[in-house]
Coordinates of C-alpha atoms in Angstrom, one line a residue:
Chain H
M1 CA 102.7 138.5 137.5
Q2 CA 100.0 138.8 140.0
K3 CA 96.6 137.4 139.3
Q4 CA 94.7 139.9 137.2
K5 CA 91.1 140.1 136.0
E6 CA 90.4 138.4 132.7
L7 CA 89.0 141.0 130.4
L8 CA 88.8 139.1 127.1
K9 CA 89.1 135.4 126.6
V10 CA 89.3 134.0 123.1
T11 CA 88.7 130.3 122.8
D12 CA 89.4 128.2 119.7
L13 CA 88.7 131.2 117.4
K14 CA 88.5 130.2 113.7
Q15 CA 88.1 132.5 110.8
Y16 CA 87.7 130.8 107.4
F17 CA 87.1 132.9 104.3
P18 CA 85.2 131.1 101.6
I19 CA 86.7 131.1 98.1
K20 CA 83.9 131.3 95.6
G21 CA 84.5 129.7 92.2
G22 CA 82.8 128.4 89.1
I23 CA 79.8 129.9 87.3
L24 CA 77.4 129.1 90.1
G25 CA 79.6 130.9 92.7
R26 CA 79.8 127.9 95.0
T27 CA 82.3 127.8 97.8
V28 CA 85.2 125.7 96.4
N29 CA 87.6 126.1 99.3
H30 CA 88.5 128.2 102.4
V31 CA 91.3 130.4 103.4
K32 CA 92.0 129.4 106.9
A33 CA 93.2 132.8 108.1
V34 CA 92.8 132.0 111.8
D35 CA 92.6 128.4 112.7
G36 CA 91.9 127.7 116.4
V37 CA 93.4 130.5 118.4
S38 CA 93.0 130.8 122.2
F39 CA 94.3 133.4 124.5
T40 CA 93.3 135.7 127.4
I41 CA 93.8 139.4 127.8
Y42 CA 94.0 140.6 131.4
E43 CA 92.8 144.0 132.4
G44 CA 95.2 146.8 132.1
E45 CA 97.9 144.9 130.2
T46 CA 99.2 145.2 126.6
L47 CA 99.1 142.0 124.8
S48 CA 100.8 142.0 121.4
I49 CA 100.4 139.7 118.4
V50 CA 103.3 139.5 116.1
G51 CA 103.9 137.6 113.0
E52 CA 104.5 137.9 109.2
S53 CA 102.0 139.4 106.9
G54 CA 99.2 136.9 106.3
C55 CA 99.6 135.0 109.6
G56 CA 96.2 136.0 110.7
K57 CA 97.0 138.6 113.3
S58 CA 94.8 141.4 111.9
T59 CA 92.1 138.9 111.2
T60 CA 92.1 137.8 114.8
G61 CA 91.6 141.5 115.9
R62 CA 88.8 142.0 113.4
A63 CA 87.1 138.7 114.4
I64 CA 87.1 139.8 118.1
L65 CA 85.2 142.9 117.1
R66 CA 83.1 140.9 114.7
L67 CA 84.0 143.2 111.8
D68 CA 84.2 139.9 110.0
E69 CA 81.9 137.3 111.4
P70 CA 84.2 134.5 112.8
T71 CA 83.6 131.0 111.6
S72 CA 83.6 129.4 115.1
G73 CA 85.0 129.8 118.6
E74 CA 84.2 131.9 121.6
V75 CA 85.1 135.5 122.4
E76 CA 84.3 136.2 126.0
F77 CA 84.3 139.8 127.1
D78 CA 83.7 140.3 130.8
G79 CA 82.3 136.8 131.0
N80 CA 79.8 137.0 128.1
N81 CA 80.3 135.4 124.7
L82 CA 80.2 138.1 122.1
L83 CA 79.5 135.7 119.3
D84 CA 76.1 134.9 120.9
Y85 CA 75.1 138.5 120.7
S86 CA 72.6 139.8 118.2
K87 CA 73.7 142.7 116.1
K88 CA 71.9 145.1 118.3
E89 CA 73.4 143.7 121.5
M90 CA 76.8 143.7 119.9
N91 CA 76.5 147.3 119.0
K92 CA 75.9 148.2 122.6
V93 CA 79.1 146.3 123.7
R94 CA 81.1 148.0 121.1
K95 CA 81.3 151.0 123.4
D96 CA 83.8 148.9 125.5
M97 CA 86.1 147.9 122.8
Q98 CA 87.5 150.1 120.0
I99 CA 90.0 149.7 117.2
I100 CA 92.7 151.9 115.8
F101 CA 93.6 151.2 112.2
Q102 CA 96.8 151.1 110.3
D103 CA 96.3 153.6 107.5
P104 CA 95.7 157.1 108.9
Y105 CA 94.6 158.2 105.4
A106 CA 91.8 155.6 105.0
S107 CA 90.6 155.4 108.6
I108 CA 88.8 158.7 108.8
N109 CA 86.1 160.0 106.6
P110 CA 87.7 162.7 104.4
R111 CA 84.6 164.8 104.4
H112 CA 84.1 165.2 108.1
T113 CA 85.8 167.6 110.4
V114 CA 87.5 166.5 113.6
R115 CA 84.6 167.8 115.5
Q116 CA 82.1 165.9 113.4
I117 CA 84.1 162.7 113.6
L118 CA 84.3 162.8 117.4
T119 CA 80.7 164.0 117.9
E120 CA 79.4 161.3 115.8
A121 CA 81.1 158.6 117.8
M122 CA 79.6 160.0 120.9
E123 CA 76.2 160.3 119.2
I124 CA 76.2 156.6 118.1
Q125 CA 77.0 155.3 121.5
N126 CA 75.3 158.1 123.4
S127 CA 78.3 158.0 125.6
V128 CA 78.2 161.7 126.4
P129 CA 75.1 163.9 127.0
K130 CA 74.4 166.2 124.0
Q131 CA 75.2 169.5 125.7
E132 CA 78.6 168.2 126.9
R133 CA 79.7 166.8 123.6
N134 CA 81.4 170.0 122.4
D135 CA 83.5 170.3 125.5
R136 CA 84.4 166.6 125.4
V137 CA 85.6 167.0 121.8
L138 CA 88.0 169.7 122.8
E139 CA 89.1 167.7 125.8
L140 CA 89.7 164.6 123.7
M141 CA 91.7 166.6 121.2
Q142 CA 93.8 168.0 124.0
T143 CA 94.3 164.4 125.4
V144 CA 95.7 163.2 122.1
G145 CA 97.8 166.3 121.5
L146 CA 95.7 168.3 119.1
G147 CA 94.8 172.0 119.6
P148 CA 91.2 173.2 120.0
H149 CA 91.7 175.5 116.9
Q150 CA 92.0 172.4 114.8
A151 CA 88.5 171.1 115.6
D152 CA 86.9 172.4 112.4
R153 CA 89.6 171.2 110.1
L154 CA 89.2 168.4 107.6
P155 CA 91.4 165.4 107.6
H156 CA 93.4 166.4 104.6
E157 CA 94.7 169.4 106.5
F158 CA 96.5 167.1 109.0
S159 CA 99.7 165.0 108.7
G160 CA 99.7 161.2 109.0
G161 CA 100.7 161.3 112.7
Q162 CA 98.0 163.9 113.5
R163 CA 95.4 161.8 111.6
Q164 CA 96.4 158.8 113.7
R165 CA 95.8 161.0 116.7
I166 CA 92.3 161.7 115.4
G167 CA 91.7 158.0 115.1
I168 CA 92.9 157.5 118.6
A169 CA 90.6 160.3 119.9
R170 CA 87.7 158.7 118.1
A171 CA 88.4 155.4 119.7
L172 CA 88.6 157.1 123.1
S173 CA 85.4 159.1 122.7
V174 CA 83.3 156.2 123.8
D175 CA 85.4 155.4 126.9
P176 CA 86.4 151.9 125.9
Q177 CA 88.1 149.4 128.2
L178 CA 89.9 147.5 125.4
I179 CA 91.6 149.0 122.4
I180 CA 92.7 146.9 119.5
A181 CA 95.6 148.6 117.7
D182 CA 95.8 147.0 114.3
E183 CA 99.3 148.0 113.0
A184 CA 98.5 151.4 114.5
V185 CA 101.9 152.8 114.0
S186 CA 103.2 150.8 111.0
A187 CA 102.3 153.4 108.4
L188 CA 104.0 156.3 110.3
D189 CA 107.5 157.7 110.1
V190 CA 109.8 156.3 112.8
S191 CA 110.0 159.6 114.7
I192 CA 106.2 159.9 114.6
Q193 CA 105.9 156.2 115.6
A194 CA 107.7 156.9 118.9
Q195 CA 105.4 159.9 119.6
V196 CA 102.2 157.9 119.0
I197 CA 103.5 154.9 121.0
N198 CA 104.3 157.2 123.9
L199 CA 100.8 158.7 123.6
L200 CA 99.3 155.2 123.7
K201 CA 101.3 154.4 126.8
K202 CA 100.3 157.6 128.5
L203 CA 96.6 157.0 127.6
Q204 CA 96.9 153.5 129.1
R205 CA 98.1 154.9 132.4
D206 CA 95.6 157.7 132.5
F207 CA 92.5 155.7 131.4
K208 CA 93.4 152.2 132.6
L209 CA 93.2 150.9 129.1
T210 CA 93.9 147.4 127.9
Y211 CA 95.6 147.0 124.5
L212 CA 95.6 144.3 122.0
F213 CA 98.5 145.5 119.9
I214 CA 98.9 143.9 116.5
S215 CA 102.1 144.5 114.8
H216 CA 104.9 143.0 112.6
D217 CA 107.5 145.4 114.1
L218 CA 109.3 143.6 116.9
G219 CA 111.0 146.8 118.0
V220 CA 107.7 148.5 118.6
V221 CA 106.3 145.4 120.2
R222 CA 109.2 145.1 122.6
H223 CA 108.7 148.6 123.7
I224 CA 105.0 148.5 124.4
S225 CA 104.0 145.0 125.4
D226 CA 103.6 143.1 128.6
R227 CA 103.0 139.8 126.9
I228 CA 103.5 138.7 123.4
I229 CA 101.8 136.2 121.1
V230 CA 103.7 134.9 118.1
M231 CA 101.5 133.7 115.3
Y232 CA 102.4 131.6 112.2
L233 CA 99.9 130.7 109.5
G234 CA 96.7 131.1 111.6
K235 CA 98.0 129.5 114.8
I236 CA 99.7 130.6 117.9
V237 CA 103.3 129.2 118.1
E238 CA 104.4 130.9 121.3
I239 CA 102.9 133.1 124.0
A240 CA 104.9 134.5 126.8
D241 CA 105.6 137.6 128.8
K242 CA 108.0 140.0 127.1
K243 CA 111.1 139.1 129.1
S244 CA 110.7 135.3 128.6
L245 CA 110.0 135.7 125.0
F246 CA 113.0 137.9 124.2
N247 CA 115.4 136.0 126.5
N248 CA 114.2 132.5 126.5
Q249 CA 112.2 131.9 123.3
M250 CA 111.4 128.2 122.8
H251 CA 109.9 127.9 119.4
P252 CA 112.2 127.7 116.4
Y253 CA 110.0 130.2 114.5
T254 CA 110.2 132.7 117.3
K255 CA 113.9 132.3 117.4
A256 CA 114.1 133.0 113.6
L257 CA 111.8 135.9 114.0
L258 CA 113.7 137.5 116.8
S259 CA 117.1 137.0 115.2
A260 CA 115.8 139.4 112.5
I261 CA 115.9 142.3 114.9
P262 CA 119.0 144.4 114.1
S263 CA 121.2 144.7 117.2
T264 CA 123.1 147.8 118.2
N265 CA 125.3 145.7 120.5
T266 CA 128.5 145.0 118.6
E267 CA 130.1 142.8 121.3
V268 CA 127.5 140.1 121.2
K269 CA 127.5 138.4 117.9
R270 CA 124.1 136.9 117.4
E271 CA 123.3 134.1 115.0
R272 CA 121.0 135.2 112.3
I273 CA 118.6 132.4 111.4
I274 CA 117.3 132.8 107.9
L275 CA 114.3 130.7 107.0
K276 CA 114.1 129.1 103.6
G277 CA 111.1 129.2 101.4
D278 CA 107.8 131.0 101.6
V279 CA 105.0 130.8 104.0
P280 CA 102.7 128.0 102.8
S281 CA 99.3 128.9 101.5
P282 CA 96.6 129.2 104.3
I283 CA 94.2 127.6 101.8
D284 CA 95.9 124.2 102.3
P285 CA 98.1 124.5 105.3
P286 CA 100.7 121.8 106.0
A287 CA 99.7 118.8 108.1
G288 CA 101.1 118.4 111.6
C289 CA 103.1 121.4 112.7
R290 CA 102.5 124.2 110.3
F291 CA 106.0 125.3 110.5
H292 CA 107.6 122.0 109.5
T293 CA 108.1 123.0 105.9
R294 CA 110.6 125.7 106.9
C295 CA 111.8 124.4 110.3
P296 CA 115.4 123.2 110.4
F297 CA 114.5 120.8 113.3
A298 CA 111.5 119.1 111.6
T299 CA 111.1 115.3 111.9
D300 CA 108.4 112.9 110.8
L301 CA 106.6 113.5 114.0
C302 CA 106.3 117.2 113.1
R303 CA 104.9 116.3 109.7
T304 CA 102.1 114.2 111.1
E305 CA 101.2 115.4 114.6
V306 CA 100.0 118.9 115.5
P307 CA 102.0 120.1 118.5
E308 CA 100.0 121.4 121.5
L309 CA 100.6 124.8 123.0
R310 CA 102.3 123.8 126.3
N311 CA 104.4 125.0 129.2
G312 CA 107.6 123.0 129.1
D313 CA 110.5 122.5 131.5
G314 CA 112.4 125.6 132.4
M315 CA 109.7 128.0 131.2
T316 CA 108.2 130.7 133.3
D317 CA 104.5 130.6 134.3
G318 CA 102.3 131.5 131.4
H319 CA 105.0 130.9 128.8
M320 CA 103.8 128.4 126.3
A321 CA 105.0 127.2 122.9
A322 CA 103.8 124.8 120.3
C323 CA 106.8 122.6 119.4
H324 CA 107.4 118.8 119.9
Y325 CA 111.1 119.3 120.6
M326 CA 111.4 122.6 122.3
E327 CA 113.2 121.2 125.4
E328 CA 115.5 119.0 123.4
I329 CA 116.4 121.8 121.1
K330 CA 117.1 124.0 124.1
N331 CA 119.5 121.5 125.8
G332 CA 121.1 120.6 122.5
E333 CA 119.8 117.0 122.3
H334 CA 118.0 117.7 119.1
Q335 CA 120.0 119.0 116.2
P336 CA 118.9 120.5 113.0
T337 CA 117.8 117.7 110.6
V338 CA 118.4 119.7 107.4
V339 CA 121.4 121.8 106.9
Chain R
M1 CA 73.1 168.4 110.1
S2 CA 71.3 168.6 113.3
H3 CA 74.2 169.8 115.5
S4 CA 75.6 173.2 114.6
T5 CA 79.1 173.1 113.3
E6 CA 79.6 176.9 113.4
H7 CA 80.6 178.3 116.7
I8 CA 80.3 182.0 116.8
D9 CA 81.1 181.9 120.5
N10 CA 84.5 180.5 119.7
P11 CA 86.6 183.4 118.4
R12 CA 89.3 181.1 117.1
T13 CA 87.0 179.4 114.7
A14 CA 85.2 182.6 113.8
V15 CA 88.2 184.2 112.1
K16 CA 88.8 181.1 110.0
P17 CA 88.6 181.4 106.2
P18 CA 85.6 180.0 104.3
N19 CA 84.5 176.5 105.3
P20 CA 87.1 174.1 104.2
R21 CA 84.4 171.6 103.3
F22 CA 83.9 173.6 100.1
R23 CA 87.5 173.5 99.2
N24 CA 87.1 170.4 97.0
W25 CA 84.3 172.1 95.2
N26 CA 86.4 175.1 94.6
I27 CA 89.1 172.9 92.9
V28 CA 86.4 171.3 90.7
L29 CA 85.0 174.7 89.8
R30 CA 88.5 176.1 89.0
K31 CA 89.2 173.1 86.7
L32 CA 85.8 173.5 85.1
K33 CA 86.4 177.2 84.4
K34 CA 89.5 176.3 82.4
N35 CA 87.6 173.9 80.2
K36 CA 86.2 175.9 77.3
S37 CA 83.7 173.4 76.0
A38 CA 82.4 172.7 79.5
M39 CA 81.9 176.4 80.0
I40 CA 80.1 176.9 76.7
G41 CA 77.9 173.9 77.6
G42 CA 77.2 175.4 81.0
F43 CA 76.3 178.8 79.7
L44 CA 74.1 177.3 77.0
I45 CA 72.2 175.4 79.7
L46 CA 71.9 178.5 81.7
F47 CA 70.6 180.3 78.6
F48 CA 68.0 177.6 78.0
I49 CA 66.9 177.7 81.6
L50 CA 66.4 181.5 81.3
V51 CA 64.5 181.1 78.1
A52 CA 62.3 178.5 79.7
L53 CA 61.6 180.7 82.7
I54 CA 61.0 184.1 81.1
G55 CA 60.6 183.2 77.4
P56 CA 56.9 182.3 77.5
Y57 CA 56.0 185.8 78.8
I58 CA 57.7 187.6 75.9
T59 CA 57.0 185.5 72.9
P60 CA 55.4 187.4 70.0
Y61 CA 52.7 184.8 69.4
A62 CA 50.8 182.3 71.5
P63 CA 52.1 178.8 70.8
Q64 CA 48.8 177.3 69.9
T65 CA 47.2 180.1 67.9
Q66 CA 46.5 178.8 64.4
I67 CA 46.4 181.4 61.6
M68 CA 45.8 179.2 58.6
V69 CA 46.5 181.9 56.1
N70 CA 50.0 182.1 57.3
K71 CA 50.7 178.4 57.1
L72 CA 54.2 177.1 56.1
Q73 CA 55.7 180.5 55.7
P74 CA 59.5 180.6 55.5
P75 CA 61.5 182.5 58.2
S76 CA 60.9 186.2 58.1
F77 CA 61.0 189.3 60.4
E78 CA 57.5 188.6 61.5
H79 CA 58.1 184.9 62.1
W80 CA 61.8 184.3 62.8
F81 CA 61.7 180.6 62.4
G82 CA 58.7 180.6 60.0
T83 CA 55.3 179.0 60.6
D84 CA 54.1 175.4 60.5
N85 CA 51.3 173.8 58.6
F86 CA 48.7 175.3 60.9
G87 CA 50.2 178.7 60.7
R88 CA 51.6 178.6 64.2
D89 CA 54.8 180.6 64.9
I90 CA 57.6 178.1 65.3
F91 CA 59.9 180.5 67.3
S92 CA 57.2 180.9 69.9
R93 CA 56.5 177.2 70.0
I94 CA 60.2 176.3 70.5
I95 CA 60.4 178.8 73.4
H96 CA 57.3 177.4 75.0
G97 CA 58.7 173.9 74.5
T98 CA 62.1 174.6 76.2
G99 CA 60.8 174.3 79.7
L100 CA 59.0 171.1 78.8
T101 CA 62.1 169.6 77.4
L102 CA 64.3 170.5 80.3
L103 CA 61.7 169.3 82.8
V104 CA 61.3 166.0 81.1
G105 CA 65.1 165.6 81.1
F106 CA 65.5 166.7 84.7
F107 CA 62.7 164.7 86.2
S108 CA 63.4 161.5 84.4
V109 CA 67.0 161.6 85.4
L110 CA 66.1 162.5 89.0
L111 CA 63.7 159.6 89.2
G112 CA 66.0 157.2 87.5
A113 CA 69.0 158.3 89.5
T114 CA 67.2 158.1 92.8
V115 CA 66.1 154.5 92.2
G116 CA 69.4 153.5 90.6
V117 CA 71.5 155.0 93.4
L118 CA 69.4 153.2 96.0
F119 CA 69.7 149.9 94.2
G120 CA 73.4 150.4 93.6
I121 CA 74.3 151.3 97.2
I122 CA 72.3 148.4 98.6
A123 CA 73.8 145.9 96.1
G124 CA 77.3 147.2 96.8
Y125 CA 77.0 147.5 100.5
Y126 CA 75.3 144.2 101.4
G127 CA 76.9 142.1 98.6
G128 CA 76.1 138.4 98.4
R129 CA 72.7 137.3 97.3
I130 CA 71.1 140.7 97.4
D131 CA 73.8 142.0 95.1
S132 CA 73.4 139.1 92.7
I133 CA 69.6 139.6 92.5
I134 CA 69.7 143.4 92.0
M135 CA 72.5 143.3 89.5
R136 CA 71.1 140.5 87.4
L137 CA 67.9 142.5 87.3
M138 CA 69.9 145.5 86.1
D139 CA 71.6 143.4 83.5
I140 CA 68.2 142.4 82.1
L141 CA 67.2 146.1 81.8
L142 CA 70.6 146.9 80.4
A143 CA 70.3 144.2 77.7
F144 CA 67.6 146.3 75.9
P145 CA 68.7 149.5 74.1
G146 CA 67.5 152.4 76.2
I147 CA 65.1 153.8 73.6
L148 CA 63.6 150.4 72.8
L149 CA 63.0 149.8 76.5
A150 CA 61.4 153.2 76.9
L151 CA 59.3 152.5 73.8
A152 CA 58.0 149.3 75.3
I153 CA 57.2 150.8 78.6
V154 CA 55.3 153.8 77.1
T155 CA 53.4 151.4 74.9
V156 CA 52.3 149.5 77.9
L157 CA 51.6 152.6 80.0
G158 CA 50.0 154.6 77.2
G159 CA 51.3 157.7 75.5
S160 CA 51.6 160.8 77.6
L161 CA 54.4 163.1 78.8
V162 CA 54.3 161.7 82.4
N163 CA 54.6 158.2 81.1
V164 CA 57.5 159.2 78.9
I165 CA 59.3 160.5 82.1
I166 CA 58.6 157.2 83.8
A167 CA 59.8 155.2 80.9
V168 CA 63.0 157.1 80.4
A169 CA 63.6 157.0 84.1
I170 CA 63.3 153.2 84.2
S171 CA 65.7 152.8 81.3
S172 CA 68.3 155.0 83.0
I173 CA 68.1 153.0 86.3
P174 CA 70.7 150.3 85.5
V175 CA 73.4 152.8 84.5
F176 CA 73.2 154.5 87.8
A177 CA 73.0 151.3 89.7
R178 CA 76.2 150.0 88.1
I179 CA 78.2 153.1 88.7
V180 CA 77.0 153.5 92.3
R181 CA 77.6 149.8 93.1
G182 CA 81.2 150.1 91.8
S183 CA 81.9 153.3 93.8
T184 CA 80.2 151.8 96.9
L185 CA 82.4 148.7 96.7
S186 CA 85.6 150.9 96.6
V187 CA 84.5 153.1 99.5
K188 CA 83.1 150.2 101.6
K189 CA 86.5 148.6 102.0
L190 CA 88.1 151.8 103.4
E191 CA 89.0 151.6 107.1
Y192 CA 86.7 154.4 108.2
I193 CA 83.7 152.3 107.3
D194 CA 85.1 149.6 109.6
A195 CA 85.7 152.2 112.2
M196 CA 82.0 153.2 112.0
K197 CA 81.0 149.5 112.3
A198 CA 83.3 149.2 115.3
L199 CA 81.6 152.1 116.9
G200 CA 78.2 150.4 116.4
A201 CA 76.8 152.6 113.7
S202 CA 73.7 151.4 111.9
D203 CA 73.8 150.4 108.3
A204 CA 71.6 153.3 107.4
R205 CA 74.0 155.8 109.0
I206 CA 77.0 154.2 107.3
I207 CA 75.2 154.2 103.9
F208 CA 73.8 157.7 104.0
K209 CA 76.5 159.6 106.1
H210 CA 79.6 157.8 105.1
I211 CA 79.2 156.1 101.7
F212 CA 76.8 158.3 99.8
P213 CA 78.6 161.7 100.4
N214 CA 81.8 160.1 99.1
I215 CA 80.4 158.8 95.8
T216 CA 78.5 161.9 94.7
S217 CA 80.9 163.0 92.0
P218 CA 80.4 160.0 89.6
I219 CA 76.7 160.4 90.2
I220 CA 76.7 164.1 89.3
V221 CA 78.7 163.4 86.1
Q222 CA 76.4 160.6 85.1
A223 CA 73.3 162.6 85.8
T224 CA 74.4 165.5 83.7
L225 CA 75.3 163.2 80.8
N226 CA 72.1 161.3 81.3
I227 CA 69.9 164.4 81.0
A228 CA 71.1 164.7 77.4
T229 CA 70.2 161.1 76.7
A230 CA 66.9 161.4 78.5
I231 CA 66.0 164.5 76.4
L232 CA 66.9 162.7 73.3
S233 CA 64.8 159.6 74.3
A234 CA 61.9 161.7 75.3
S235 CA 62.0 163.6 72.0
G236 CA 62.3 160.4 70.2
L237 CA 59.2 159.0 71.9
S238 CA 57.2 162.2 71.1
F239 CA 58.4 162.0 67.5
L240 CA 56.9 158.6 67.3
G241 CA 53.7 160.0 68.7
L242 CA 54.0 158.3 72.1
G243 CA 54.9 161.2 74.2
A244 CA 53.5 164.7 74.2
Q245 CA 50.2 164.9 72.4
P246 CA 49.2 167.7 70.0
P247 CA 49.0 170.6 70.3
T248 CA 51.7 170.6 73.0
P249 CA 54.8 172.4 71.6
E250 CA 57.1 169.5 72.3
W251 CA 60.3 169.6 70.2
G252 CA 60.2 165.9 69.2
A253 CA 56.5 166.2 68.2
M254 CA 57.2 169.4 66.2
L255 CA 60.0 167.6 64.4
S256 CA 57.6 164.8 63.6
D257 CA 55.1 167.3 62.2
G258 CA 57.7 168.9 60.1
R259 CA 58.8 165.7 58.5
N260 CA 55.8 165.8 56.0
F261 CA 56.9 169.1 54.6
L262 CA 60.6 168.5 54.6
Y263 CA 60.8 169.1 50.9
N264 CA 58.7 172.3 50.6
A265 CA 59.3 173.8 54.0
P266 CA 62.4 172.3 55.7
H267 CA 62.4 175.0 58.4
V268 CA 59.4 173.4 60.1
A269 CA 61.6 170.4 61.0
L270 CA 64.9 172.2 61.0
F271 CA 64.4 174.5 64.0
P272 CA 63.0 172.0 66.5
G273 CA 65.8 169.7 65.4
L274 CA 68.5 172.3 66.0
A275 CA 67.0 173.1 69.4
I276 CA 67.3 169.4 70.4
V277 CA 70.8 169.2 69.2
A278 CA 71.8 172.4 71.0
V279 CA 70.4 171.2 74.4
V280 CA 71.8 167.7 74.1
L281 CA 75.2 169.0 73.1
A282 CA 75.2 171.5 75.9
F283 CA 74.6 168.8 78.5
N284 CA 77.1 166.5 77.0
M285 CA 79.8 169.2 77.0
L286 CA 79.1 170.1 80.6
G287 CA 79.0 166.5 81.6
D288 CA 82.3 165.7 80.0
G289 CA 83.9 168.7 81.6
L290 CA 82.5 167.7 85.0
R291 CA 84.0 164.3 84.6
D292 CA 87.4 165.7 83.9
A293 CA 87.1 168.3 86.7
F294 CA 86.1 165.6 89.3
D295 CA 89.0 163.4 88.2
P296 CA 91.8 164.0 90.7
K297 CA 94.3 162.9 88.1
T298 CA 93.7 165.8 85.7
K299 CA 95.8 168.8 86.6
E300 CA 94.4 172.2 87.2

C-alpha cells in the first residue's frame, strides 16, 4: 500500500456509559463500551470494523461523530481534534463526515418527503445555494438510483432498499469526505444488500469517498473493505489489510470469527472453531487479555497482562494483532491449553 | 414551510393524486367515521359551536332581562326551559352561556397544553438534571387533585373568568408534560434524530421540525379529553362563586343559583346541569374516538 493521506486518526478513544442506580441516581458503574481504541483511516479507503454485537463497533462510529460524547481520547480529522471543538464548530465540520444508519425504517423522518429530507440537509449545512437545491435534489436521487418522479413521496411509499438509498442521498447531500456506514446493509434482504453495496462502491469511486464500514457480516466486509479492524469487548484485537486478515489472521479470536464464514469450496475442509461461553460483561471486563475467558490458548500471562497491539514476525506492514502468543500459535509451539 | 413543495412547472408531480402527507389523516378520519359514539360527540360539539355562534342573535329574550312577575315559572311554550328566580329566560341564558363555556374550555386547554408540551419536550429531549427538575415540579402539581389546585389558584388570584382559565390551565399542565415527555423519549431515540444531529441541525430545529410533528396525535387526543375536564372544572369554580360573576349567564353559576329552588323549581338547576353534561360527554366521546382512531393497532 502506498503512503496515503491520513483523513481520520483515532487515538485511545474511550466511551464509558454511566449506570445510574439508587434513589439518588448516582453513577454506580460504567459500561466500558469502547476502551482505548486507536486507528487511522486513510483518504479514499474503506476501513471496516467487525465484531460481535456489543463489542463497541457502532459506539466507536457514534463517538467519532460525537453523537454520544466520548469519555476520553482524540479524534483527529484533517489534523484537528474534533473533541476540542465547541458544539458550533463541530456542527460546521459535520459537513465533512456523514453517517448511514442500519434501520431504513427509523432513519428517515416518516413525515417528510424525499425532497424535504434532502433540501433540509442542504439547508442546515448551506452546502448548496438556495436556487440550486431543487436541481441538486433530483441529481442526488438519480445518483442513488431513484427517479425524479419519486421526489414528493413519503418514506412509507418506498421499500427498505429504496429508503436506504434515501439515507445515502441525504448523507451525500452535504458533499462529505468520510461516510460512516453503521450496519448500513444489515437490515436489508441479501439481493438488496448487493445492490446497495455496489452503489456504495460506485459512489466511492465517483466522489472519492472514504468509508468507515461497521458490520458484523464478514461476507459483506470481505467484499467492500480495504482494511479491516476486528473488535472484541471494546478493544481492537487485530487490524490488517483484507488479504492479510483473511489469509494470515494471527489472533485466536479472528480465527474463530473467520471460521464461521460458510465456505462454498467443498475440497478444502476448514476447521470450524467454536468458542465456548458468552462474551463477558463490558461493565466488568476480564483482566489481562479480554479474550482469555474464551481463548483455547490462554495462559496465566493472558489472565494478568494486557497484550499490546503489535506487528509480529511474518506479518505484513500495517498488520497488527493483540496476542501474547500469536507467533508461537502460528508455528505450532503453543498448543491449546484447554481442550 | 418556507420553500415551496409544489412544483407546478414539473408535469410529473402535477398529475399526482392529493398530497400524500394527508394520507395518515385520511386513515384517522375513516376510522373515526366508523365510530358511532365519536361521531355523535363530534356532531354535538359542532352543534354547540353553531349555537354559540348564531344562538345569541336569535334568542327570544335577552339573557339579563329580569321580569320579576315571571319568576320561577316552569317550562312552557313561552319559556322553553322556564325562568329563574329573577324571571330571566333560562333557555336564552343557556344559549348565551354556550360560547362562554366553550371558550373557557378551549383557552384553558390551549394555554395548559402549550406550556405542558414545551415542558415535556424540553424534559424529554435534554434529559438529565433538566428532566428531573421539570418532572418533579410536574409531580408536585399532579399531587393535588385538579379541581383543588384550580380552587387554590383562583382563591389567590381572585375570582373572575380569566383567572378561572389560568387556574384550569395550570392544573392541566402536568398531564400534557407527562404525555409529551414520554412520546419525546420514544421519538428521540429513533435514528433519524441522530441523522439530523450528524447533519449539524440545531436543537430547536430537531425539536420543532422532527420531534413535535411526530408526537401530535397523543397531544390532540389529550387536548380533546381535557377540554371536557376543563369545562367541568370551570363550571365547578363558577358554581362555588369563584368564576363568572353574576349576572353572567355561566352554566356553573346558573346551576349554583338553581340549587336554592331545587325543591320548588328543579328546572332552574336541571337545564344548566344537562347542558354541562351534554358538552362534557360530547368532548369525552370524541376524545375516546380520536384515541382509537390514532392508534395504529385498531383496525379500520
